[in-house]
XYZ file of C-alpha atoms in Angstrom:
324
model
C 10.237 -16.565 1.298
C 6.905 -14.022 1.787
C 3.857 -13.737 0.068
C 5.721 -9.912 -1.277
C 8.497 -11.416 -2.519
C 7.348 -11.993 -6.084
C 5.632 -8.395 -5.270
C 6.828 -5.093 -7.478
C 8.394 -3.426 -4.263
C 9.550 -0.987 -5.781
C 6.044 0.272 -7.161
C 4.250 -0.853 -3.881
C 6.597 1.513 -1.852
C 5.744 4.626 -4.522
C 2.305 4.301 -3.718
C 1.422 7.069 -0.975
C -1.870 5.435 -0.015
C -3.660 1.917 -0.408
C -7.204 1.024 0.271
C -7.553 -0.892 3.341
C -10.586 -3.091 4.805
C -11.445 -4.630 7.565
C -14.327 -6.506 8.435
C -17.552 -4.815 10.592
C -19.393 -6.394 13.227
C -22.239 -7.101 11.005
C -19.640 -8.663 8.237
C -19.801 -5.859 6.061
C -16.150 -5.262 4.252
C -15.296 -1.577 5.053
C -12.268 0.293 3.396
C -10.567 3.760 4.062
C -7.692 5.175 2.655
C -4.616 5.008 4.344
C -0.780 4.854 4.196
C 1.295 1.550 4.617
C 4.760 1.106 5.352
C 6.826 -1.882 4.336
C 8.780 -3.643 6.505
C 11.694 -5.703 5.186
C 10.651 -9.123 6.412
C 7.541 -9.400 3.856
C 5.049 -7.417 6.755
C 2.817 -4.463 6.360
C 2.561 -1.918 8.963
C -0.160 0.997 9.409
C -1.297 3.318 12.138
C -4.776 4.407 13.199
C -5.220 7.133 15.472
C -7.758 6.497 18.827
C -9.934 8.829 17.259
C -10.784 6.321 14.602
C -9.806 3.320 16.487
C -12.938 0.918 14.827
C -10.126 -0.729 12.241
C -8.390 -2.016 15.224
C -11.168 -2.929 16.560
C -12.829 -5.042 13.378
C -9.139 -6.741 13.644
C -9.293 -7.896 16.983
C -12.654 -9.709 15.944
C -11.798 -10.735 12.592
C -8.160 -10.310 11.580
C -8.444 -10.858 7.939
C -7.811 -8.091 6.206
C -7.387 -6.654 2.536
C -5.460 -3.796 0.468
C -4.868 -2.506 -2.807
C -2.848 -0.297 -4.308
C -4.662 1.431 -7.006
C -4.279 5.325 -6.426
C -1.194 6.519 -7.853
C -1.445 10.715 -7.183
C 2.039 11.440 -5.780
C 4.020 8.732 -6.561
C 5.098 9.810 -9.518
C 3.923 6.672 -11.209
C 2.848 6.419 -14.603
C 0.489 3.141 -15.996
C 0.917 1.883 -12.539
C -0.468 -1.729 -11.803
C -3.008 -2.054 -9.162
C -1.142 -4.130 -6.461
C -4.127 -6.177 -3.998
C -2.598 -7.759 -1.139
C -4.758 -9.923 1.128
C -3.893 -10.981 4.318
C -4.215 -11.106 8.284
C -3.579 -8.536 10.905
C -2.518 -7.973 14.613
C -3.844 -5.067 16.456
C -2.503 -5.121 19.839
C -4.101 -2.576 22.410
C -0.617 -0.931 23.246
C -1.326 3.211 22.535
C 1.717 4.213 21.030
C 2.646 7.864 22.147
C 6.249 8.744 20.507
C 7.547 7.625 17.484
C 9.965 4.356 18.797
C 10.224 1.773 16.943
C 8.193 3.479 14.004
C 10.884 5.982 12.681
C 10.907 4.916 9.152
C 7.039 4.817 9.280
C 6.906 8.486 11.092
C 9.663 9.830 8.659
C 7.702 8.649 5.484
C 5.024 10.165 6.829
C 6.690 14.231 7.467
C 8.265 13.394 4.217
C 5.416 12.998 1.843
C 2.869 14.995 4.015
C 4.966 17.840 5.189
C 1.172 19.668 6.283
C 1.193 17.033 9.270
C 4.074 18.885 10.549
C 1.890 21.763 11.674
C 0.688 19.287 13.928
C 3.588 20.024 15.887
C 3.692 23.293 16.598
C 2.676 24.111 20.586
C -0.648 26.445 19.074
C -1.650 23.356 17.263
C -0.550 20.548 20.410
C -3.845 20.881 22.183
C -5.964 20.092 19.191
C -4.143 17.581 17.769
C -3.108 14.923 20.345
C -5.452 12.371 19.368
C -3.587 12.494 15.850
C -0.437 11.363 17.611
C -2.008 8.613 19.847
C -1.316 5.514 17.607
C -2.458 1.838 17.639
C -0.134 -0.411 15.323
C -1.539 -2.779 13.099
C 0.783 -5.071 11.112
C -0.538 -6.913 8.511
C 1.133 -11.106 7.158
C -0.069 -10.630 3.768
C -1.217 -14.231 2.266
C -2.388 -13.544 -1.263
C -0.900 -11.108 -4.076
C -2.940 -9.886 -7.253
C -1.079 -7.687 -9.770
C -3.258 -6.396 -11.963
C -2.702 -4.221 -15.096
C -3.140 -0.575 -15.211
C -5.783 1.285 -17.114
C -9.245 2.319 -15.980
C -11.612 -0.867 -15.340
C -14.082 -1.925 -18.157
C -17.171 0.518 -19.256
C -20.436 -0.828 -18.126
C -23.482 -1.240 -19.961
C -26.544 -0.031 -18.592
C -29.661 -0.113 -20.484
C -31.850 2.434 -17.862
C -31.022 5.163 -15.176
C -32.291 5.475 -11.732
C -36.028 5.693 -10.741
C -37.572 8.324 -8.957
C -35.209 10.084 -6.296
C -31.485 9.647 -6.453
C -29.841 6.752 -5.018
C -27.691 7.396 -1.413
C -24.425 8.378 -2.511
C -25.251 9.022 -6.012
C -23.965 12.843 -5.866
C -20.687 11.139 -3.990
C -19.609 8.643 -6.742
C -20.506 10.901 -9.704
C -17.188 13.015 -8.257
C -15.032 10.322 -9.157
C -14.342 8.345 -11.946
C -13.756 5.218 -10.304
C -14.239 3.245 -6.882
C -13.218 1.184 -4.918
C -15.319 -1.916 -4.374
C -14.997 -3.945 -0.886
C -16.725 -7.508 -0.956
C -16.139 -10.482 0.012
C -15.142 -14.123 -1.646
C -16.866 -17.208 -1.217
C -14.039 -17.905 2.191
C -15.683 -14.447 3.891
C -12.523 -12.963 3.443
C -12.243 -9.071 2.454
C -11.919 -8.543 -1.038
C -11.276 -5.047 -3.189
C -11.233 -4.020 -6.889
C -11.639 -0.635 -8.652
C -14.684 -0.313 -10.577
C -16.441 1.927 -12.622
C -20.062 2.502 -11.147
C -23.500 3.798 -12.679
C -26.688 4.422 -11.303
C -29.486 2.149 -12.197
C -32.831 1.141 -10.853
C -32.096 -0.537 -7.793
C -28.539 -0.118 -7.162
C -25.136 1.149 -8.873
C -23.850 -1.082 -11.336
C -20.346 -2.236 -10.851
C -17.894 -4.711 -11.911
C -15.792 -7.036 -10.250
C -12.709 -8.452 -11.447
C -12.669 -12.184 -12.662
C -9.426 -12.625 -10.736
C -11.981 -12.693 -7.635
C -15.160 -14.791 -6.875
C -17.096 -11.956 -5.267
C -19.962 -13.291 -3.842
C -23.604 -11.545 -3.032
C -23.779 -9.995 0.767
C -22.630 -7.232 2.424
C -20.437 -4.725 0.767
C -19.342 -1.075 -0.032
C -17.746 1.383 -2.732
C -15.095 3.709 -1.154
C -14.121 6.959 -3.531
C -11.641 8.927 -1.906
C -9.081 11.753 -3.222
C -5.634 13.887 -1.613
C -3.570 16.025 -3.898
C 0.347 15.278 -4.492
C 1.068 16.119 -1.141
C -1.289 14.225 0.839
C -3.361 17.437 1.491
C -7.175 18.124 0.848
C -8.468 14.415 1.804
C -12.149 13.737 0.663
C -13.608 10.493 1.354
C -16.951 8.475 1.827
C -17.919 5.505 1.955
C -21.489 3.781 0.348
C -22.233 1.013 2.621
C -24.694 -1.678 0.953
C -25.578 -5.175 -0.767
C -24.043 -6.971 -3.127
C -26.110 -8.626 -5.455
C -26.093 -10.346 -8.615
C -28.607 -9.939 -11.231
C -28.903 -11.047 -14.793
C -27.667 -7.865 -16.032
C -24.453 -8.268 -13.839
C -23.690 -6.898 -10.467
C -25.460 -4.414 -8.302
C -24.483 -2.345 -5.060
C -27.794 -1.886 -4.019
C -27.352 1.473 -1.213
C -27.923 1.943 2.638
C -25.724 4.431 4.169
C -23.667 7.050 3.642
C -20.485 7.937 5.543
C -18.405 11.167 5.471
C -15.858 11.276 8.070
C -14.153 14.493 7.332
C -17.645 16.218 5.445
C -18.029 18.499 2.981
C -14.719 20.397 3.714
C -16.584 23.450 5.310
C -14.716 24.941 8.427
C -17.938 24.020 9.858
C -17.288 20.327 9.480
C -13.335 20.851 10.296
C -14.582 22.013 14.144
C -17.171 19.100 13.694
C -14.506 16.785 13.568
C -12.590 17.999 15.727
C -14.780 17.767 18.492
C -15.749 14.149 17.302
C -12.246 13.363 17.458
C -11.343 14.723 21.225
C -14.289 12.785 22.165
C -13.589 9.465 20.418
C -10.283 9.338 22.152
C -11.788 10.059 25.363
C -14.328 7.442 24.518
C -11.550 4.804 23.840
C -9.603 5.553 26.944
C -12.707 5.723 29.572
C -14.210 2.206 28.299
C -10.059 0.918 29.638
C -10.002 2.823 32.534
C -7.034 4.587 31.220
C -5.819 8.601 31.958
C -4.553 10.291 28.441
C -1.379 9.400 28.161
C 1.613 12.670 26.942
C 2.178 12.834 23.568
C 6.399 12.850 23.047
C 6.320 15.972 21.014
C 9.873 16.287 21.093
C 10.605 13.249 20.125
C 8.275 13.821 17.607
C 9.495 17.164 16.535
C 13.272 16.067 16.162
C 11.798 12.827 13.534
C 9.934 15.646 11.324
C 12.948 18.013 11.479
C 15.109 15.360 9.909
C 12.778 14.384 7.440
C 12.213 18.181 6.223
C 12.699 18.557 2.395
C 13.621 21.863 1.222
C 10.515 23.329 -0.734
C 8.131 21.810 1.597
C 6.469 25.010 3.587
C 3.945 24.114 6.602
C 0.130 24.870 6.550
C -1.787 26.156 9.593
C -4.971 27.169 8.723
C -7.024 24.941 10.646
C -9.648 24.512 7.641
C -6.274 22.439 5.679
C -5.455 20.883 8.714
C -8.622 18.916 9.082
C -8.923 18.209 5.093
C -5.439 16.104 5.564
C -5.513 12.367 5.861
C -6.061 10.954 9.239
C -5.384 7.801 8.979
């Protein structure tokens, strides 16, 4: 028996991303999007790219980990629950450079984002290496929350924000909804969508009562990809967790956009962040770049082509796609 046996599997595979924290140096829950693969002996499996290798590194400190499954767009779900799935994770330092062992994963992947294909193509190989440089991280979940669907509770807030805006105030009034990461009274990663609302102080939120949040370090994620797993926006509000009489606050630090505004500007931005991250991860081990297996590669997304399913290579879509 595993934890994801009582789990709705079927609903939990339909899902094209989940939410996924890990656990910062400083203890501060931190959650991306990201895509998950189920494995048929109860374990999660995910990739991260060298490029934005600091999951696998928050794992191989702290390996307790979180998800939830609460953004249906693609999945051709309807009233979807919100599936959270806490857990631990292995992140072993082995740089994965074909698709062995992963096929199913890789397949999903060319499947429901046919745009990664472009990555392919020999114009696109020298930018995009460090997409196809892969750490595994496989996650034994320990705890399953099914929660109904429908947009969490309005909150009531009796005044606005004083004086300038809060940090990320322009980036959660483009979504409806976020994502809060916390953590329980354990120090274990927590997550729950929220509604949020700009107060003095802070943004109000609410937690769940299916989960003793407690005050300390914490963030709200908002995040968005059309039904093909194009156009990726994300950011993430680091901050506080407090609790006040009038309920919960997130009171604000920082900021984080990984991919930016969307510009072209930004998409060579990241790009050159990206070549240099993965140099960065390779130099601190002593190691060369390893050879991508592009044919390898190339023969997986060939057999997972779907008729109706056209490539994109502008290089402005290519860097607004998920990187997970």
């Amino acid at each position: 028996m595993t934890v994801l046996d009582s789990a709705p599997t079927a609903v939990l595979d339909a899902y094209r991303t989940c939410e996924f924290v890990t656990l910062g140096r400083d203890g501060t829950p931190l959650a991306w999007p990201t895509a998950v693969w189920r494995r048929e002996d109860g374990t999660l499996v995910l990739t991260t790219s060298l490029a934005f290798a600091q999951k696998a590194l928050n794992i191989r400190r702290d390996g307790r980990v979180a998800l939830l499954f609460s953004d249906p767009t693609g999945s051709g779900l309807t009233d979807a629950p919100h599936l959270f799935v806490g857990g631990r994770a292995e992140c072993p330092d082995d740089i994965r450079t074909g698709p062995q062992g992963l096929d199913d994963y890789w397949r999903m992947l060319f499947e429901r984002q046919p745009h990664s294909r472009s990555y392919l193509s020999r114009p696109m190989r020298w930018l995009m290496d460090w997409y196809y440089l892969r750490l595994v991280i496989t996650v034994t979940p320990e705890q399953l929350i099914v929660r109904s669907a429908g947009a969490p509770p309005l909150l009531k807030v009796s005044a606005g924000p004083d004086g300038s805006p809060l940090p990320g105030a322009a980036q959660l009034a483009r979504h409806a909804t976020a994502v809060l990461a916390a953590r329980d009274a354990s120090g274990a990663p927590v997550l729950a969508r929220t509604r949020t609302a700009p107060t003095v102080g802070g943004f109000a939120v609410s937690p769940p009562d299916d989960h003793a949040m407690v005050p300390g370090p914490a963030s709200l994620l908002v995040h968005r990809h059309d039904e093909k797993l194009n156009r990726m926006r994300n950011a993430l509000v680091r901050g506080e967790l407090r609790q006040t009489d009038d309920g919960w606050l997130l009171v604000p630090g920082t900021v984080l956009e990984p991919m930016g505004s969307g510009r072209l500007s930004d998409a060579l931005r990241v790009l050159r962040r990206t070549q240099r991250a993965t140099d960065r991860y390779l130099h601190r081990r002593g190691l060369p770049r390893p050879p991508v297996e592009w044919d390898r590669f190339r023969a997986l997304a060939e057999s997972a082509r779907r008729p109706g399913t056209a490539d994109a290579d502008s290089l402005r879509n290519t860097l607004r796609a998920p990187h997970h």
